[in-house]
Short mmCIF file of C-alpha atoms in Angstrom, two decimals:
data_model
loop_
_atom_site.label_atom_id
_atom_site.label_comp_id
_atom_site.label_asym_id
_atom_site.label_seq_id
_atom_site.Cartn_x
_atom_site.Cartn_y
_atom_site.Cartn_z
CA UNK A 907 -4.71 2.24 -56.00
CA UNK A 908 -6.40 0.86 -59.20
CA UNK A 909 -9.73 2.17 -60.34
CA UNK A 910 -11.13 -1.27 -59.81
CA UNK A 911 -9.89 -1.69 -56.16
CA UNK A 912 -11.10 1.77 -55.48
CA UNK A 913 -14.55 1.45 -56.95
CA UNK A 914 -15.17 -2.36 -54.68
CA UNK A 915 -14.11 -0.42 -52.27
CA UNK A 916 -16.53 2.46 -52.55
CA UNK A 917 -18.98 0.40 -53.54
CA UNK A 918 -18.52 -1.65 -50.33
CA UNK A 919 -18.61 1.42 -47.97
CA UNK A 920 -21.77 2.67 -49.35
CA UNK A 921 -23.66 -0.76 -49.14
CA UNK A 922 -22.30 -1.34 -45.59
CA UNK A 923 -22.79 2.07 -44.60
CA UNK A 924 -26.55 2.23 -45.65
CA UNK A 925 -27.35 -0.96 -44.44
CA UNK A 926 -26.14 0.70 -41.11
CA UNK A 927 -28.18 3.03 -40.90
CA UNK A 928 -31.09 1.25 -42.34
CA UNK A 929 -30.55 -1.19 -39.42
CA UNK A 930 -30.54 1.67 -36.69
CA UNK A 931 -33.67 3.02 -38.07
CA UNK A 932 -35.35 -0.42 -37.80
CA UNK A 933 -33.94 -0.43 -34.22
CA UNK A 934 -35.40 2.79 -33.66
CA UNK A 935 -38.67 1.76 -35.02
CA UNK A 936 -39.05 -1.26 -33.25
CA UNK A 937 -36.54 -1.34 -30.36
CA UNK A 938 -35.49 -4.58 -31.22
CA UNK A 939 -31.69 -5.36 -30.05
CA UNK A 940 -30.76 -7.70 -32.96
CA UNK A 941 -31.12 -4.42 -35.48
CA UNK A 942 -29.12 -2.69 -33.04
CA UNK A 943 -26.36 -5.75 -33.06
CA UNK A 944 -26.52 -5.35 -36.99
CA UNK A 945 -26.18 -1.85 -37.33
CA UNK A 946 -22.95 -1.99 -34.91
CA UNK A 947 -21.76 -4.99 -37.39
CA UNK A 948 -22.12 -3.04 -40.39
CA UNK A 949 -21.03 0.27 -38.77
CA UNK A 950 -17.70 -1.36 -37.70
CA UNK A 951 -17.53 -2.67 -41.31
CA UNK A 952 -18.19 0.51 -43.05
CA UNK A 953 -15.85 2.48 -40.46
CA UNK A 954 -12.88 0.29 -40.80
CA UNK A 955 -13.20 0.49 -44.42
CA UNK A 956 -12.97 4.14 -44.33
CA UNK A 957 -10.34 4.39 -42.31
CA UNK A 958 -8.39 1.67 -44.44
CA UNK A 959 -9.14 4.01 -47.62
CA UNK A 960 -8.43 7.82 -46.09
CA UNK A 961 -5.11 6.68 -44.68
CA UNK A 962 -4.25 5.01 -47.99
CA UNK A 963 -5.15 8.49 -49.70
CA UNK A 964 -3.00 10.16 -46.92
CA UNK A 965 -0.05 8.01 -47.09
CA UNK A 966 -0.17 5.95 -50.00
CA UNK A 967 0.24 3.07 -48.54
CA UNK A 968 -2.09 0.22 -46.49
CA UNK A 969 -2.15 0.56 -42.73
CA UNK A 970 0.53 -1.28 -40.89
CA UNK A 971 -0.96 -4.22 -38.74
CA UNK A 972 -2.68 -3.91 -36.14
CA UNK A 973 -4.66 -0.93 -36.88
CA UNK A 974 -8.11 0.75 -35.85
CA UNK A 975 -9.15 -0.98 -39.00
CA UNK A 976 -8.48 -4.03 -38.51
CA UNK A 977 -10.31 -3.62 -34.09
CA UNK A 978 -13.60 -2.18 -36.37
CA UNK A 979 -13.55 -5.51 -38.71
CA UNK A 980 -13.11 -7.76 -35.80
CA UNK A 981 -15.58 -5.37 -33.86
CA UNK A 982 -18.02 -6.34 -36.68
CA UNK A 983 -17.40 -10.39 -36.06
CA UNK A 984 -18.07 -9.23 -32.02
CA UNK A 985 -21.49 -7.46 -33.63
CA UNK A 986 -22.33 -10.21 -35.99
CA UNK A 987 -22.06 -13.05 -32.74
CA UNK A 988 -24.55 -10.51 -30.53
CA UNK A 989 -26.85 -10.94 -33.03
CA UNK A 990 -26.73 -14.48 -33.17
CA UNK A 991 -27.17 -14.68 -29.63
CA UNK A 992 -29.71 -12.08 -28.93
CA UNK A 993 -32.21 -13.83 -31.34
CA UNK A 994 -31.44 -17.04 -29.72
CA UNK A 995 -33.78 -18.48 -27.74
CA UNK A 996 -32.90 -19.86 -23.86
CA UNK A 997 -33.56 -23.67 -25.50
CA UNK A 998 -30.62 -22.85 -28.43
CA UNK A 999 -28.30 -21.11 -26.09
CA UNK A 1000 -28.31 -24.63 -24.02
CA UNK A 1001 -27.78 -26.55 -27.05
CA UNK A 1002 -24.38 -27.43 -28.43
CA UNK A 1003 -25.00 -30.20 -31.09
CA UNK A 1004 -21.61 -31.75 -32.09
CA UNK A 1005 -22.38 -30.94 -35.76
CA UNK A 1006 -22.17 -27.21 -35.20
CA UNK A 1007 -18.21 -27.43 -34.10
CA UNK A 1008 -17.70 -28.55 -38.26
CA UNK A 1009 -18.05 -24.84 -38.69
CA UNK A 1010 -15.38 -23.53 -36.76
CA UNK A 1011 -13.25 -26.61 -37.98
CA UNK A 1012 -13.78 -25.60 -41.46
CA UNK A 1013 -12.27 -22.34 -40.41
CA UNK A 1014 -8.95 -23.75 -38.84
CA UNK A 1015 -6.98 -24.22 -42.01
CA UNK A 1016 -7.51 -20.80 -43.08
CA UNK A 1017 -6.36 -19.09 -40.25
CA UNK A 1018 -3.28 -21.09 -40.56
CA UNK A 1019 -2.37 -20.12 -43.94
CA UNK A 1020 -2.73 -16.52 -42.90
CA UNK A 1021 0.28 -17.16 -40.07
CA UNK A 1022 1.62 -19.67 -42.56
CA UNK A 1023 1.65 -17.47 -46.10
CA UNK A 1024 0.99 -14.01 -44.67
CA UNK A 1025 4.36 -12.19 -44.24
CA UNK A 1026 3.06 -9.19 -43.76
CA UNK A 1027 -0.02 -9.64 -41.45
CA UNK A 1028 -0.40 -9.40 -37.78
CA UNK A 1029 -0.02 -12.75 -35.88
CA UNK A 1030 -2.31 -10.82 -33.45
CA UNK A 1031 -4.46 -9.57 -35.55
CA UNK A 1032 -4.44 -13.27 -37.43
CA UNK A 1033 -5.58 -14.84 -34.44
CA UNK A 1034 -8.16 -12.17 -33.41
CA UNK A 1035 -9.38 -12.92 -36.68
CA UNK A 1036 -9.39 -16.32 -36.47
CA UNK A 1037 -10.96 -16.86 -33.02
CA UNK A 1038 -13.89 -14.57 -34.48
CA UNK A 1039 -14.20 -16.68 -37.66
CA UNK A 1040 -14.81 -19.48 -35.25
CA UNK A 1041 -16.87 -18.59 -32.84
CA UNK A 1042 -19.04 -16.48 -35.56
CA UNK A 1043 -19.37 -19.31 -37.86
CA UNK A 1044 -20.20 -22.03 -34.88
CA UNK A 1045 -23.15 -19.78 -33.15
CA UNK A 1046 -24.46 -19.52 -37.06
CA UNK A 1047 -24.95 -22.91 -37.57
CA UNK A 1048 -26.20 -23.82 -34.74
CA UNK A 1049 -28.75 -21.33 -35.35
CA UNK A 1050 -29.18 -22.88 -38.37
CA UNK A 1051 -29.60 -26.46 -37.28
CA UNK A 1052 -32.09 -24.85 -35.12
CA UNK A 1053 -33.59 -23.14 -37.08
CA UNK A 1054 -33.71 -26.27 -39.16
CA UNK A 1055 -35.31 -28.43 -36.68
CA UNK A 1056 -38.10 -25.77 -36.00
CA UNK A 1057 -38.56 -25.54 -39.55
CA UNK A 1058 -38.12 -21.73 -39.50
CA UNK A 1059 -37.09 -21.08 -43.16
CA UNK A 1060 -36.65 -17.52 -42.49
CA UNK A 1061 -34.09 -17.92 -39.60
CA UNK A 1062 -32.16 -20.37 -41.73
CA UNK A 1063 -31.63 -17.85 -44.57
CA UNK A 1064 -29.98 -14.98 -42.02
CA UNK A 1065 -27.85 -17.95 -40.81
CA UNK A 1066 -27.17 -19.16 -44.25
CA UNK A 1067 -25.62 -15.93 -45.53
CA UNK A 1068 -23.92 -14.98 -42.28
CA UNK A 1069 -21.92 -18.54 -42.85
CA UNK A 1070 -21.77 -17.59 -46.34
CA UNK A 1071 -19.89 -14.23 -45.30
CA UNK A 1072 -17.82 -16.27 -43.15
CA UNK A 1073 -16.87 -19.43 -44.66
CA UNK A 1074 -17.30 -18.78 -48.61
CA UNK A 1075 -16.15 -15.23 -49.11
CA UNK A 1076 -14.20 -13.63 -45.87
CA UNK A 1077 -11.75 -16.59 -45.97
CA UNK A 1078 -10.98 -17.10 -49.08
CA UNK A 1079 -11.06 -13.76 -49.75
CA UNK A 1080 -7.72 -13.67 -47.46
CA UNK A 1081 -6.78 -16.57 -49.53
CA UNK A 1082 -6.88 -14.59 -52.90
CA UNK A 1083 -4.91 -11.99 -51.02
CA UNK A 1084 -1.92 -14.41 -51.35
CA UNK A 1085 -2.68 -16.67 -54.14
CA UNK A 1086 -3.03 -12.71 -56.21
CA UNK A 1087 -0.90 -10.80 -54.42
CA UNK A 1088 0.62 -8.60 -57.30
CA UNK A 1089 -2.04 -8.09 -59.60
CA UNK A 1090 -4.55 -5.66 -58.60
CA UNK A 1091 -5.06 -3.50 -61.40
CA UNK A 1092 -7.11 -6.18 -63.45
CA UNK A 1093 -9.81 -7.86 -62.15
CA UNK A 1094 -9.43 -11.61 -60.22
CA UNK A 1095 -10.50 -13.75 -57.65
CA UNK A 1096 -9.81 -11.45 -54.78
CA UNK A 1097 -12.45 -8.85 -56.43
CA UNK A 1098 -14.97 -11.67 -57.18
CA UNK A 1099 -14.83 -12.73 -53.34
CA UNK A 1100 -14.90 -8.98 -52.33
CA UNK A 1101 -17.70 -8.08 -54.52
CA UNK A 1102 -19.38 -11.44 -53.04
CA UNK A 1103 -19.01 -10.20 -49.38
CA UNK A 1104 -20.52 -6.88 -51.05
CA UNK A 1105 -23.45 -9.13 -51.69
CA UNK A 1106 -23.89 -10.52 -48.37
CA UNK A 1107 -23.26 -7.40 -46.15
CA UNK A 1108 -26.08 -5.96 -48.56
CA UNK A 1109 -28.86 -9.07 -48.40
CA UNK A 1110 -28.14 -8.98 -44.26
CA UNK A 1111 -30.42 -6.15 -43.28
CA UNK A 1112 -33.64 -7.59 -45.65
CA UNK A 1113 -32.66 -11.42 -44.71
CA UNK A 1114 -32.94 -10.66 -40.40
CA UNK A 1115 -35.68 -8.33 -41.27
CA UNK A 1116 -37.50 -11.77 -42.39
CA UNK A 1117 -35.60 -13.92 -39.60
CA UNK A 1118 -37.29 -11.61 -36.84
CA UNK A 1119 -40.43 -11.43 -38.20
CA UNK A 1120 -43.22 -12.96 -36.15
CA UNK A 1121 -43.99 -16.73 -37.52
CA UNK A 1122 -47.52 -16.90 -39.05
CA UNK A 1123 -49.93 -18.70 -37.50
CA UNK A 1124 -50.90 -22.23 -39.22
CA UNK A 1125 -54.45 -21.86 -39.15
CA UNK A 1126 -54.58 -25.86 -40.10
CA UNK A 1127 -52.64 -26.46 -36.91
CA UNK A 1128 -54.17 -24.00 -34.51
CA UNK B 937 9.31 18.47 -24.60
CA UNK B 938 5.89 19.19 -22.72
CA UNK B 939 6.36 18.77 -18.88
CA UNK B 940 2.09 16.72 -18.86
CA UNK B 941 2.38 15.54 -15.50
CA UNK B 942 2.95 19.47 -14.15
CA UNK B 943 -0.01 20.50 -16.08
CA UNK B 944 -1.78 17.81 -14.81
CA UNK B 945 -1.02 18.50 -11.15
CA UNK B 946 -1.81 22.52 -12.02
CA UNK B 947 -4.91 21.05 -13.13
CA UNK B 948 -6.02 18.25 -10.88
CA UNK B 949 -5.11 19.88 -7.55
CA UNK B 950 -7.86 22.47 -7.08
CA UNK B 951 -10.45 19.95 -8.50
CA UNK B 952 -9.00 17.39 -5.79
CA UNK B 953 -9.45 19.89 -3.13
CA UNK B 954 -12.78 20.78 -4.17
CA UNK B 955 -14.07 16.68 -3.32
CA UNK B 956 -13.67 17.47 0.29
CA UNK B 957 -16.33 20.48 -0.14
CA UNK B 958 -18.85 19.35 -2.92
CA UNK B 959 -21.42 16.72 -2.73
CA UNK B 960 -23.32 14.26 -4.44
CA UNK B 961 -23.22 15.17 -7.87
CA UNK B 962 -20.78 17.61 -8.31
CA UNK B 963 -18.76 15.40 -6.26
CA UNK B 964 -19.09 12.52 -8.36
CA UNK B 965 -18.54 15.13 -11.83
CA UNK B 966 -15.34 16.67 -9.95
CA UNK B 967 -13.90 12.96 -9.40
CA UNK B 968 -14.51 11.31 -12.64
CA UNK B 969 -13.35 14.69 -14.34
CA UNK B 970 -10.22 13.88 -13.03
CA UNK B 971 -10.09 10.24 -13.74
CA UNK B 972 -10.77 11.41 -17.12
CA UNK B 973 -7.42 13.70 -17.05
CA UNK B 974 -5.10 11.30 -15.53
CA UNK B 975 -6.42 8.43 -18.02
CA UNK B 976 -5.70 11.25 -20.74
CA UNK B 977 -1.59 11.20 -19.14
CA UNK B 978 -1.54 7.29 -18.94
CA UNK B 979 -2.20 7.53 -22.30
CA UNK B 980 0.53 9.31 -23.63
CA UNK B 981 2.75 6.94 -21.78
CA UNK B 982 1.67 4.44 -23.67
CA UNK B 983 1.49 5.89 -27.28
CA UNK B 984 4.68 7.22 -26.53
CA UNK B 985 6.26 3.96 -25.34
CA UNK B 986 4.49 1.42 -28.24
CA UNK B 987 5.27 3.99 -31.06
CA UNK B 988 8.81 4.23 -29.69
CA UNK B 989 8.91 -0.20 -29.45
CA UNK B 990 7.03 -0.14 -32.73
CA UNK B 991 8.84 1.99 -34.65
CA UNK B 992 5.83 4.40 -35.99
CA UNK B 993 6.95 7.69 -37.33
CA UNK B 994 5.05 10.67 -35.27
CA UNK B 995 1.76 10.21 -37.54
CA UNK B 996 1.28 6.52 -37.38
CA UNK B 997 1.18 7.52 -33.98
CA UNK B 998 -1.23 9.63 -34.02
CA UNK B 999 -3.83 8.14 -36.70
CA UNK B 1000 -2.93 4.21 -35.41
CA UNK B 1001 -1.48 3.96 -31.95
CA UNK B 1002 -3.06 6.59 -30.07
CA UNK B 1003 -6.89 5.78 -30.74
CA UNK B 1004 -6.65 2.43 -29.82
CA UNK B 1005 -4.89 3.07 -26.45
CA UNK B 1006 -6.68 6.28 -25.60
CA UNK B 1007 -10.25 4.83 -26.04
CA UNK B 1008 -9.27 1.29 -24.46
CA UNK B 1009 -7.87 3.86 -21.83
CA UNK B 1010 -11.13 5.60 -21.60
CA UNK B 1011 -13.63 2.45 -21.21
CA UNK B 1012 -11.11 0.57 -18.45
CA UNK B 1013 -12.19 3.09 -16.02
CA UNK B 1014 -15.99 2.91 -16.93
CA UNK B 1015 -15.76 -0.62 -16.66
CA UNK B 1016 -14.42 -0.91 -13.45
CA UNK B 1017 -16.85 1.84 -12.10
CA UNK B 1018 -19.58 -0.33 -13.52
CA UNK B 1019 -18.45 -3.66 -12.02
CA UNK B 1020 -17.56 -2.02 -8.62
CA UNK B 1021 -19.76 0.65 -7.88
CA UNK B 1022 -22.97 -0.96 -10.11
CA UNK B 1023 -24.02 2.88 -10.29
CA UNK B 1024 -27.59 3.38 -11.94
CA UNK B 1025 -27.72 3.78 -16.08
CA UNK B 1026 -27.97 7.29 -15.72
CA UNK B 1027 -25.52 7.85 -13.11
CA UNK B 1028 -23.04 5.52 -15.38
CA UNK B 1029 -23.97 7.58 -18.37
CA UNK B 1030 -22.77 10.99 -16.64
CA UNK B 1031 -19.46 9.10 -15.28
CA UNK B 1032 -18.69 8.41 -18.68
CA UNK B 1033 -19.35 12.01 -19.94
CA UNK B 1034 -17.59 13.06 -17.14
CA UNK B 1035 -14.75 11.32 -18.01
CA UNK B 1036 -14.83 11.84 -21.80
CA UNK B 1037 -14.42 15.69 -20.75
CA UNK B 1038 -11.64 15.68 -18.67
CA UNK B 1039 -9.47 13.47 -20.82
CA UNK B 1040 -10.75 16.58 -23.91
CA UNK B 1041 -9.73 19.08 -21.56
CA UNK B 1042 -6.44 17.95 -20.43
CA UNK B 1043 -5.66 16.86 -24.14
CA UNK B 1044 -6.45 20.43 -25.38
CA UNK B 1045 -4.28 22.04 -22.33
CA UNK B 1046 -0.86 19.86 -23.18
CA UNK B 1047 -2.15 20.91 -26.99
CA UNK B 1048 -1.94 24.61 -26.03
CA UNK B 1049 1.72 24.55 -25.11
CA UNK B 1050 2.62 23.16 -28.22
CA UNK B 1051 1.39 25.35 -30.84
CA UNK B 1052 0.34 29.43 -31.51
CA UNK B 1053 -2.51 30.02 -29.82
CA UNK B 1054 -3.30 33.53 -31.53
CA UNK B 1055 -5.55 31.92 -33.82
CA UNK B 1056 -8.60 31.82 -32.41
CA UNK B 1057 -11.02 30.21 -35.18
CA UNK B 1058 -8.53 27.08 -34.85
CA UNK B 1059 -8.68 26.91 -31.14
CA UNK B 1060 -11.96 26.89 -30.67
CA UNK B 1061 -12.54 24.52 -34.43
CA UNK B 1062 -10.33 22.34 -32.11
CA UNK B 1063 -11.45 22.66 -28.66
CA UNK B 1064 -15.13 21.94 -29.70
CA UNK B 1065 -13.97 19.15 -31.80
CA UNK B 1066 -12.34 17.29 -29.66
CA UNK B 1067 -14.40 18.03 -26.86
CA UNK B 1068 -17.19 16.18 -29.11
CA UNK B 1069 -15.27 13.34 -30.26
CA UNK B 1070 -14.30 12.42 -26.89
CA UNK B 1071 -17.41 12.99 -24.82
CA UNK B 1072 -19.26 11.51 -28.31
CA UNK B 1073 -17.25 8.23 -27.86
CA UNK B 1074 -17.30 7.70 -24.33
CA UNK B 1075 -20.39 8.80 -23.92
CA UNK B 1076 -20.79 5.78 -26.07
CA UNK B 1077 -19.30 3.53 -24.26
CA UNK B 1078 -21.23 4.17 -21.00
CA UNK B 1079 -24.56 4.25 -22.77
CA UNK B 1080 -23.87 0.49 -23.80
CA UNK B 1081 -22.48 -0.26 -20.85
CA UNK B 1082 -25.49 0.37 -19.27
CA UNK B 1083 -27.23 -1.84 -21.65
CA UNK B 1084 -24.75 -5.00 -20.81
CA UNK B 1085 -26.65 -5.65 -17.10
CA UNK B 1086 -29.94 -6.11 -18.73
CA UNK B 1087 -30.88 -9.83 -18.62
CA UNK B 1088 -30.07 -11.49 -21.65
CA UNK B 1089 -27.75 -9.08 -23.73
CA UNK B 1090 -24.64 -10.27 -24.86
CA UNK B 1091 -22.20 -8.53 -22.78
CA UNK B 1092 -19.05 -9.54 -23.50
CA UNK B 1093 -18.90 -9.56 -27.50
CA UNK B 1094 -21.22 -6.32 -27.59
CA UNK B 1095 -19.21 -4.32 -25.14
CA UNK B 1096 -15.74 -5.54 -26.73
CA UNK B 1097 -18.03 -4.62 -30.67
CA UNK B 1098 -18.60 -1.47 -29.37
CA UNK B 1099 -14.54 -0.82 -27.84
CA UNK B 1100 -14.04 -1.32 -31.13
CA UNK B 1101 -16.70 1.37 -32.87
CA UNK B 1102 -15.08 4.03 -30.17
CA UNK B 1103 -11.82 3.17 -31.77
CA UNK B 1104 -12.67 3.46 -35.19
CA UNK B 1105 -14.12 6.97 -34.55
CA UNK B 1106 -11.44 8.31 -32.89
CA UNK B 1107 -9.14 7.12 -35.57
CA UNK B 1108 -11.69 8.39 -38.75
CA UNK B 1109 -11.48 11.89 -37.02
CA UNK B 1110 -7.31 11.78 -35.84
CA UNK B 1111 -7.07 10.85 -39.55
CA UNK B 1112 -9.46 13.38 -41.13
CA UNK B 1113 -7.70 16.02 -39.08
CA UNK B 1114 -4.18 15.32 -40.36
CA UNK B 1115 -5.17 15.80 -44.19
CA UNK B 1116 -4.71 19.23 -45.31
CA UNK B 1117 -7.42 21.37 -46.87
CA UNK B 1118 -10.97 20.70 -47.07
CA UNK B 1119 -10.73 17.22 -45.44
CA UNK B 1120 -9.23 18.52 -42.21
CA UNK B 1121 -12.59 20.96 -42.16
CA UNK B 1122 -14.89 18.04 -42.68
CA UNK B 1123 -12.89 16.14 -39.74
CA UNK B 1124 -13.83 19.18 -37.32
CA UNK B 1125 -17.28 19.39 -38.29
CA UNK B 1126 -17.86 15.31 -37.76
CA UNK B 1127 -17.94 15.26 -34.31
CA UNK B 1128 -19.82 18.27 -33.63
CA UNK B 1129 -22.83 16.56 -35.92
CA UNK B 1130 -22.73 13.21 -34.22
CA UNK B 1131 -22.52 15.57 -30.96
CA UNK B 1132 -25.81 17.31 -32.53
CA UNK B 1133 -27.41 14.09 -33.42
CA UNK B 1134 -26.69 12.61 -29.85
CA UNK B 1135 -28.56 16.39 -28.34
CA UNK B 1136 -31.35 15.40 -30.80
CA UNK B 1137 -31.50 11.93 -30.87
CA UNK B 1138 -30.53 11.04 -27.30
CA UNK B 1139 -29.35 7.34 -26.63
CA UNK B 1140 -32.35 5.92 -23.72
CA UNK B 1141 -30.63 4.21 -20.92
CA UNK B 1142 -32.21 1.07 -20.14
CA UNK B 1143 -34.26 1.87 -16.50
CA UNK B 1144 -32.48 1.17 -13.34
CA UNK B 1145 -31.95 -2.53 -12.65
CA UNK B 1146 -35.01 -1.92 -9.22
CA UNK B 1147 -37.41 0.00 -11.82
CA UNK B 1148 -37.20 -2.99 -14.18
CA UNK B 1149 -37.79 -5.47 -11.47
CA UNK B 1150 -40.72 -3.32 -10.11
#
């Protein structure tokens, strides 16, 4: 492994793995479930990723697919949904605007390049994936276009980067993993997507902090 | 070549006996005990025949296979006990301990067969430590399980999130175990702090579903 790979990568487990366990103490502190949801997302994250590293330091090689690695990442997606849901009020849970199944469209033609480009990967673990991608990325924004019509600016950021994670860096992340498949000992697009996802796993934590804040009053309206 | 379903018989049969003498509780301990060893044999069927269809040398199966099937082994039972017997959180909690510790125990007595036992600071580096991972991890899953009846939790992709934390644990400490040296240390002593951590921070189980409505 390159010293660039291994440094995203350590730099990645240490931002997911203390936004864990910031997240549990903020579920701790307040007994809200949605930090609870978060800290399983970025527990599964931080997990998988240190699996994915002490069995490449063990056997030199990447995990054959599917591995425990690959159940925490998806395992994350699962976590990343809950919390979706779990701030969701009873009126957005009812709601299924039309608009909100672009998302999960959007994510279609990735997850066939994986089956179509990836030699290597897991068909099961490809549509595991995929399904999650969906799913994740249609609850999102619909929370955003909910967010959006209560004019909650603060619910549409957490949204925002959790399609940003999704759509923008996740996927084509995978993407660079084919389009720069050889050269990993320089840096490329697959590191500027990873250190992007690096960037969103970190601003998650601070951005639902704001999203599950209590609205302030508008004394002008009251 | 171990003969596991002797030992498990050696094992079971006095514990199966003992549910036509002991009640409530212990009962209910004695049972799920025992679920917890067969699951533990099922298990090895299964890593035994997907490493053999798959290919995986005797590591992979180990570190990959095994913690996938043993704790999707271990929360099939809880679920169904959940879904059938809709047991209180507390009760469900000490199913799933229950559990977790007879799958350890039956793991560690097919382990004794295989290796020198005359090494004591191993055995009991070992027994402990897989005692904790397992009861750690199912415990786990039961705790959360518990959580999944409350009105308005997510109980499909949280339970199916938190399969997939069990698994991940398992597999950190299978893995940490196989290195040689210091890392093999640090994979003992993992489970016995998360163990700690559980004793000191305890996971609350939601109230019982007629507390909540009271």
């Amino acid at each position: 492994m390159g010293s660039i790979e291994l440094w995203d990568n350590l730099i990645q487990l240490a931002v997911s793995g203390i936004s864990s366990l910031w997240a549990l103490w903020l579920y701790r502190k307040g007994h809200a479930r949605h930090f609870s949801f978060l800290c399983g997302a970025l527990m599964c994250w931080s997990l998988g990723l240190m699996y994915w590293l002490l069995y490449y330091m063990l056997r030199g090689y990447s995990p054959p697919e599917p591995s425990p690695a690959n159940f925490a990442w998806s395992g994350s997606h699962l976590f990343l949904i809950s919390v979706a849901i779990s701030m969701a009020s009873d009126e957005e849970r009812a709601w299924h605007p039309p608009l909100a199944l672009l998302a999960p469209a959007l994510t279609l033609p990735f997850t066939y390049t994986w089956f179509a480009l990836g030699e290597v990967t897991s068909p099961t673990i490809n549509l595991l994936w995929g399904l999650g991608f969906a799913v994740l990325s249609y609850v999102s924004l619909r929370g955003l276009m909910y967010a959006h019509r209560q004019r909650d600016r603060r619910r549409i950021l957490y949204h925002a980067l959790v399609l940003a994670l999704v759509l923008f860096n996740e996927m084509m992340l995978h993407i660079s993993l084919f389009l720069w498949p050889e050269d990993y000992l320089h840096f490329n697009g697959y590191y500027a997507f990873d250190m992007l996802v690096t960037l969103m796993l970190a601003l998650l934590t601070p951005a639902l902090i704001r999203a599950a804040a209590e609205r302030p009053v508008n004394i002008a309206r009251a | 070549m171990i003969y596991a379903e002797n030992i498990f018989i050696c094992l079971a049969a006095p514990l199966l006996v003992s549910l036509l003498f002991l009640r409530a509780g212990s009962r209910r301990f004695a049972l799920h005990f025992t679920i917890g060893m067969a699951v533990c044999l099922l298990s090895a069927y299964f890593n035994s025949f997907i490493s053999a269809t798959s290919g995986s040398d005797s590591l992979d199966a180990v570190i990959v296979i095994a913690p996938m099937v043993e704790e999707i082994g271990k929360f099939l039972p809880l679920l169904y006990v959940m879904m059938m017997a809709e047991p209180s959180p507390r009760r469900l909690l000490d199913t799933a301990l229950a559990m977790g510790v007879g799958f350890a125990t039956f793991e560690n007595a097919c382990y004794l067969t295989l290796v020198d036992t005359s090494d004591l600071l191993n055995m009991v580096l070992r027994g402990l430590a897989v005692g904790a991972m397992h009861i750690g991890s199912t415990a786990f899953m039961g705790a959360s399980l518990s959580y999944s009846r409350q009105a308005g939790w997510p109980k499909a992709t949280a339970m199916m999130g938190v399969v997939s934390i069990s698994i991940v644990y398992h597999a950190v400490y299978n893995l940490l175990v196989s290195f040689p040296g210091p890392m093999r240390w640090l994979g003992y002593v993992v489970p016995l702090l998360f163990a700690l951590w559980l004793r000191l921070f305890p996971m609350r189980v939601p109230p019982a579903p007629e507390q909540q409505a009271a």
